[in-house]
Tab-separated table of C-alpha atoms in Angstrom:
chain	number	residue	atom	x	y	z
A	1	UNK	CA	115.756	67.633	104.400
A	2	UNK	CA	112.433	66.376	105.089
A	3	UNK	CA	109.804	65.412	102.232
A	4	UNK	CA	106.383	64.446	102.876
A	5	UNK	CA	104.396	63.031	99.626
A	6	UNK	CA	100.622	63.462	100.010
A	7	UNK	CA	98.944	62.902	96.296
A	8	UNK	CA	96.337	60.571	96.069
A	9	UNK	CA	96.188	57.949	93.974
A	10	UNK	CA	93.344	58.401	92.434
A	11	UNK	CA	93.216	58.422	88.492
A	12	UNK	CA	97.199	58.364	88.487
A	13	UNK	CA	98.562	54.929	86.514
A	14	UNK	CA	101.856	56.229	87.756
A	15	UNK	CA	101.744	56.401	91.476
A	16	UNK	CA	104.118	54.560	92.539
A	17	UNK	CA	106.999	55.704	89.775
A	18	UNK	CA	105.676	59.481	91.061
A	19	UNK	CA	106.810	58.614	94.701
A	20	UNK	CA	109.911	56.875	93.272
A	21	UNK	CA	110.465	59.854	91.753
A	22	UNK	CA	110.155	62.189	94.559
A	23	UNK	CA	111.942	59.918	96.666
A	24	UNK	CA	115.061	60.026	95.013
A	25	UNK	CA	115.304	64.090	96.325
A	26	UNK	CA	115.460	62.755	99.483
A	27	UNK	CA	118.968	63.006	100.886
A	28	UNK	CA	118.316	60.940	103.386
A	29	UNK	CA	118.435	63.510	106.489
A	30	UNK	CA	115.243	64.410	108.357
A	31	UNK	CA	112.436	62.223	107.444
A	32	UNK	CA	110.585	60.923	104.396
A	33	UNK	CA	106.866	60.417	105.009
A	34	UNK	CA	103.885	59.340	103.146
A	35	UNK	CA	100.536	59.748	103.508
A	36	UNK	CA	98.537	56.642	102.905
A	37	UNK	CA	95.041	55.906	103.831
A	38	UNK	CA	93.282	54.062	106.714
A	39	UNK	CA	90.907	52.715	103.879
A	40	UNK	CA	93.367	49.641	103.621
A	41	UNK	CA	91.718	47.866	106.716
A	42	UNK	CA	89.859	44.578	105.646
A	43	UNK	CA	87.773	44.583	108.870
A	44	UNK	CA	84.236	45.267	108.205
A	45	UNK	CA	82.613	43.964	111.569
A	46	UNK	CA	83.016	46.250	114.379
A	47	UNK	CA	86.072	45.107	115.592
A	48	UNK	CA	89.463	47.040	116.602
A	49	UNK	CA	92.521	47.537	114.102
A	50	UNK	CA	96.104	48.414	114.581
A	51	UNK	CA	98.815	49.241	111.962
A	52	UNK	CA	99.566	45.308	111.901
A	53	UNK	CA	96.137	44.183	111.030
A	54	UNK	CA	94.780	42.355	107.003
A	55	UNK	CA	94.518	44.905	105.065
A	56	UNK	CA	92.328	44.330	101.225
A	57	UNK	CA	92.869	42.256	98.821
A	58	UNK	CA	92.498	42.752	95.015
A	59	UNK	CA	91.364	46.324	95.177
A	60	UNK	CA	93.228	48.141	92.528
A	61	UNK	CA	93.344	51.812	94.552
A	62	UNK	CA	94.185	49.679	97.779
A	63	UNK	CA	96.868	47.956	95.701
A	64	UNK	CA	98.708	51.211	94.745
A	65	UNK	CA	98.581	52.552	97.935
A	66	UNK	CA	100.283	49.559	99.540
A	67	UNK	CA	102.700	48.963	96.917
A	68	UNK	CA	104.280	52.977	97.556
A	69	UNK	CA	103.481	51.809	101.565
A	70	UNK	CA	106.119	49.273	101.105
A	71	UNK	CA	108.639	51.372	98.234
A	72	UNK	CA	108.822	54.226	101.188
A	73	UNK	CA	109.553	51.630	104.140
A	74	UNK	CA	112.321	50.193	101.883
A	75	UNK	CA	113.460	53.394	101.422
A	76	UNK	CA	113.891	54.448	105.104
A	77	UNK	CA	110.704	56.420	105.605
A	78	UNK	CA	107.316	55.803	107.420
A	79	UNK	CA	103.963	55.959	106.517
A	80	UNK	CA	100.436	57.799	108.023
A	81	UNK	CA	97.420	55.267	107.228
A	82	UNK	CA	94.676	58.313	107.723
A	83	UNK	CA	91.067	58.322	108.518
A	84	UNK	CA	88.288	59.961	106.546
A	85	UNK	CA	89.441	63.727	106.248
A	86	UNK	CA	86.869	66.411	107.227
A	87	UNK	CA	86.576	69.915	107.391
A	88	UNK	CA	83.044	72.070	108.114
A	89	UNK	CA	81.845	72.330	104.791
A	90	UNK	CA	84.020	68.630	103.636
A	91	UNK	CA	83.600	65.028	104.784
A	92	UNK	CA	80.601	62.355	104.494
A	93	UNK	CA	78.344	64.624	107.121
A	94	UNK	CA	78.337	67.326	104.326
A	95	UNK	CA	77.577	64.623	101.441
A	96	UNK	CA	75.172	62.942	103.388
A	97	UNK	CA	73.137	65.903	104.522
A	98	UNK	CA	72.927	67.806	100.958
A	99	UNK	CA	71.979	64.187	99.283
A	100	UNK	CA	69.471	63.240	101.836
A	101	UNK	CA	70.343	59.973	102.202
A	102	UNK	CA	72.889	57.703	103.539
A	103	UNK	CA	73.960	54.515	101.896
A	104	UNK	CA	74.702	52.329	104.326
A	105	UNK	CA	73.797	51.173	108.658
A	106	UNK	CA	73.202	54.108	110.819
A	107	UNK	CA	74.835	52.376	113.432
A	108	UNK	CA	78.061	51.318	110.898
A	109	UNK	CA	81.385	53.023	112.230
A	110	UNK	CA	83.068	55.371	110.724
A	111	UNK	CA	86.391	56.942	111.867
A	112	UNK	CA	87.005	60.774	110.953
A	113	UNK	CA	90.015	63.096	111.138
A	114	UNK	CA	89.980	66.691	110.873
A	115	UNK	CA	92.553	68.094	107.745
A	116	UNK	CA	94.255	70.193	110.792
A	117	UNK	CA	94.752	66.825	112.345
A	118	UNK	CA	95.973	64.721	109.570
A	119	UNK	CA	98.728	68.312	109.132
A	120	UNK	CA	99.681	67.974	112.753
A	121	UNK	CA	100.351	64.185	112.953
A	122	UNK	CA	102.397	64.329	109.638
A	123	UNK	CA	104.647	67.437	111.346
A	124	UNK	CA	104.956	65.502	114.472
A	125	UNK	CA	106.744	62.722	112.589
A	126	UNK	CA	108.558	64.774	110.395
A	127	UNK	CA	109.723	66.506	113.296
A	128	UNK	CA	110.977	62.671	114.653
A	129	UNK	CA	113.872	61.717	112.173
A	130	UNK	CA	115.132	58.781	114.147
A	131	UNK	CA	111.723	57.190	113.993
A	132	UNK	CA	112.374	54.970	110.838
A	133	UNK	CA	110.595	52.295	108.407
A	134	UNK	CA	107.434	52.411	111.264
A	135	UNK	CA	103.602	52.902	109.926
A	136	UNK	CA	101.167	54.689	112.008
A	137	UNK	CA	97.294	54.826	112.295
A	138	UNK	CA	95.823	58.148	112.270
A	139	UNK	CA	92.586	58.994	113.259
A	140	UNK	CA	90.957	61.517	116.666
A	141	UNK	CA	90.219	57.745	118.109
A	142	UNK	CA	86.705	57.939	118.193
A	143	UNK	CA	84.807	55.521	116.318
A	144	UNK	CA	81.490	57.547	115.665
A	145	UNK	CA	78.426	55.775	113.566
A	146	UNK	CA	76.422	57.356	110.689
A	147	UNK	CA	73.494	57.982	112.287
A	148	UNK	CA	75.787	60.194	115.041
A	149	UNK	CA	77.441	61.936	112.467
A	150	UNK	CA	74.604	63.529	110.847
A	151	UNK	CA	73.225	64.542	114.345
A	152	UNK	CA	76.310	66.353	115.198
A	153	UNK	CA	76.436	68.131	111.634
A	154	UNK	CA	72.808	69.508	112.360
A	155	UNK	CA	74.497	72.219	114.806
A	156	UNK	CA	75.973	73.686	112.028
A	157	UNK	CA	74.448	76.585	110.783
A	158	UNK	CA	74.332	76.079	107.185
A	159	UNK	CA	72.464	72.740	108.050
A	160	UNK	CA	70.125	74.074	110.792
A	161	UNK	CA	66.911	73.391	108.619
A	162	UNK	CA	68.318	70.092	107.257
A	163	UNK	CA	66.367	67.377	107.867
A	164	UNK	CA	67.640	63.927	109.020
A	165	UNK	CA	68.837	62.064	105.596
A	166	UNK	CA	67.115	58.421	105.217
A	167	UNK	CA	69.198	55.143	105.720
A	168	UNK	CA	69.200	52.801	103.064
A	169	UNK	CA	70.993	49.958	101.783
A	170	UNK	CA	74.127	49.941	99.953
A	171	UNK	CA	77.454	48.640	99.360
A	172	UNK	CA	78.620	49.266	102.924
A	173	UNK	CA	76.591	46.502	104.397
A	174	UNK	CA	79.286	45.585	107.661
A	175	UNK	CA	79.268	47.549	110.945
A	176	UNK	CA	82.816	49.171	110.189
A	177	UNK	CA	86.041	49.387	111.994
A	178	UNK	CA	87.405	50.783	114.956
A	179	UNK	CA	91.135	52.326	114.850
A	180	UNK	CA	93.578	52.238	117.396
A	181	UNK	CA	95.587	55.158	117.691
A	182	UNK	CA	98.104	54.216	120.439
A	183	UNK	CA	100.978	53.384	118.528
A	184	UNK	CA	101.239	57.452	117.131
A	185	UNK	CA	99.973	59.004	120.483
A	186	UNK	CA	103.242	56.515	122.416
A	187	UNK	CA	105.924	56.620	119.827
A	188	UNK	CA	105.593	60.033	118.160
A	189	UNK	CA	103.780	61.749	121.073
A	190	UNK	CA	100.779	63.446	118.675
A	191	UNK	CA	97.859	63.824	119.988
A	192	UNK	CA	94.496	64.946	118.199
A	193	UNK	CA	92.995	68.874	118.529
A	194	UNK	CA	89.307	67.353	118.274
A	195	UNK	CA	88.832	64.764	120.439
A	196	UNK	CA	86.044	62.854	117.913
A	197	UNK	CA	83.802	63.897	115.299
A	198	UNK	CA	81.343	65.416	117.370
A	199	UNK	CA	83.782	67.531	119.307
A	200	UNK	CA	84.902	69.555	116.284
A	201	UNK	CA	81.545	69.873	115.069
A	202	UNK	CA	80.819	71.858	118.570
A	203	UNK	CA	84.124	74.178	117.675
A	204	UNK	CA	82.835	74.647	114.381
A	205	UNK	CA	79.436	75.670	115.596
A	206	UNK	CA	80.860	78.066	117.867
A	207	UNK	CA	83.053	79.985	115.523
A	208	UNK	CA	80.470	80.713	113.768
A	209	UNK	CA	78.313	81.873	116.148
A	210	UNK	CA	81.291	84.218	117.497
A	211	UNK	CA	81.889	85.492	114.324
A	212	UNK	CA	77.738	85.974	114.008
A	213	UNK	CA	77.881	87.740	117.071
A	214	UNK	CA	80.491	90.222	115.847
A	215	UNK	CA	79.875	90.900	112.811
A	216	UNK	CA	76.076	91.951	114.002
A	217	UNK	CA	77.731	94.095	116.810
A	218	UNK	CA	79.848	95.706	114.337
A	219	UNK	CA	76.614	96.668	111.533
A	220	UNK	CA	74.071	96.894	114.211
A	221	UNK	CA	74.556	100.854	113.910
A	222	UNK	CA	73.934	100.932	110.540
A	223	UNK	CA	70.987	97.722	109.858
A	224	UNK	CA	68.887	99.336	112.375
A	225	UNK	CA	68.830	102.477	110.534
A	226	UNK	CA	68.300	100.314	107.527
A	227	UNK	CA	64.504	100.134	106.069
A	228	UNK	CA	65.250	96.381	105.583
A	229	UNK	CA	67.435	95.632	108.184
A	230	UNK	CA	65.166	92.475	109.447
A	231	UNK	CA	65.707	91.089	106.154
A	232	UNK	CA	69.354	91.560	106.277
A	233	UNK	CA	70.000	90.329	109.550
């Protein structure tokens, strides 16, 4: 009885006759959840949101997101604002690092979200059906800036000979946002895996250096009979 709609809104003139669409499967049981995106949040200086704080004005993709915000409240089901989605080889740390360069303040905040993270939140509140018409702010809950976020990715092997990209200046001029994540971890009870950016970068770093490890114990018999085995290794 549950539905959860996730599509993005991007390059869809549709989006919110899609979720009106899907919507109309729901019996009404369980929960109805969609996913919208922290992206909405006007604040650009440094300071704190909550669900309740301005949000953009006159921004076409913020529009469309908003509009199915308030079509799914209206229609008994909640919505998941989420932060910037990462994974290892996914997110701005990967962009940034291939590119070289980062458009915008090394010390501008950004607030992340692993994809197992933004999967365990939405479960949580699907698995909540008498939480109703609420919105929640997703992220781990720690604010991290650019400049950090490119350290951290450095651990990672495929980056290990990366060098730091170059700051310049670009259309993200302001210092950011922070998110407050209270309302989720109080209501619904969820709670984060990765406790910031930084911290999953670490768990990254050492799965692959377990799976390194194994994989060397399990060849080392046959590399080190191997004329090129340095090579391979």
């Amino acid at each position: 009885d549950n539905m959860l709609f996730c599509a993005p809104p991007t390059g869809n003139d549709h989006y919110l006759q899609d979720f009106r669409d899907a919507a109309k499967r729901w019996t009404g049981k369980g929960q109805l959840v969609f996913t919208s995106s922290a992206g909405v949040y006007a604040e650009d200086d440094g300071g704190t949101v909550t669900e309740d704080s301005p949000v953009i004005e006159g921004n076409a993709r913020v529009d469309k997101l908003l509009e199915v915000e308030k079509e799914c409240l209206a229609s008994g089901g909640s919505v998941v604002r989420l932060a910037g989605l990462m994974a290892a080889d996914r997110g701005p740390h990967s962009f940034w690092l291939s590119a070289g360069e980062v458009k915008g303040r090394p010390e501008g905040l950004i607030n992340m979200l692993s994809y197992e993270d933004a999967a365990g939140a939405c479960v949580a509140l699907l698995q909540k059906p008498e939480i109703r018409k609420e919105v929640f702010l997703v992220s781990d809950g720690a604010p991290v800036t650019r400049e950090e976020i490119c350290r951290s990715a450095l651990k990672l092997r495929k980056h290990k000979d990366t060098p730091m990209p170059e700051f310049v200046e670009g259309d993200s001029a302001g210092l950011g946002k922070k998110y407050d994540i209270s309302k989720i971890r109080e209501v619904v009870g969820w709670q984060p895996n990765y406790k910031s950016f930084d911290d999953f970068i670490n768990h990254v770093a050492e799965a692959e250096l377990a799976f390194r490890t194994v994989l060397h114990l399990q060849t080392k018999p046959y590399l080190s009979n191997h004329p090129d085995h340095k090579a391979i290794i």
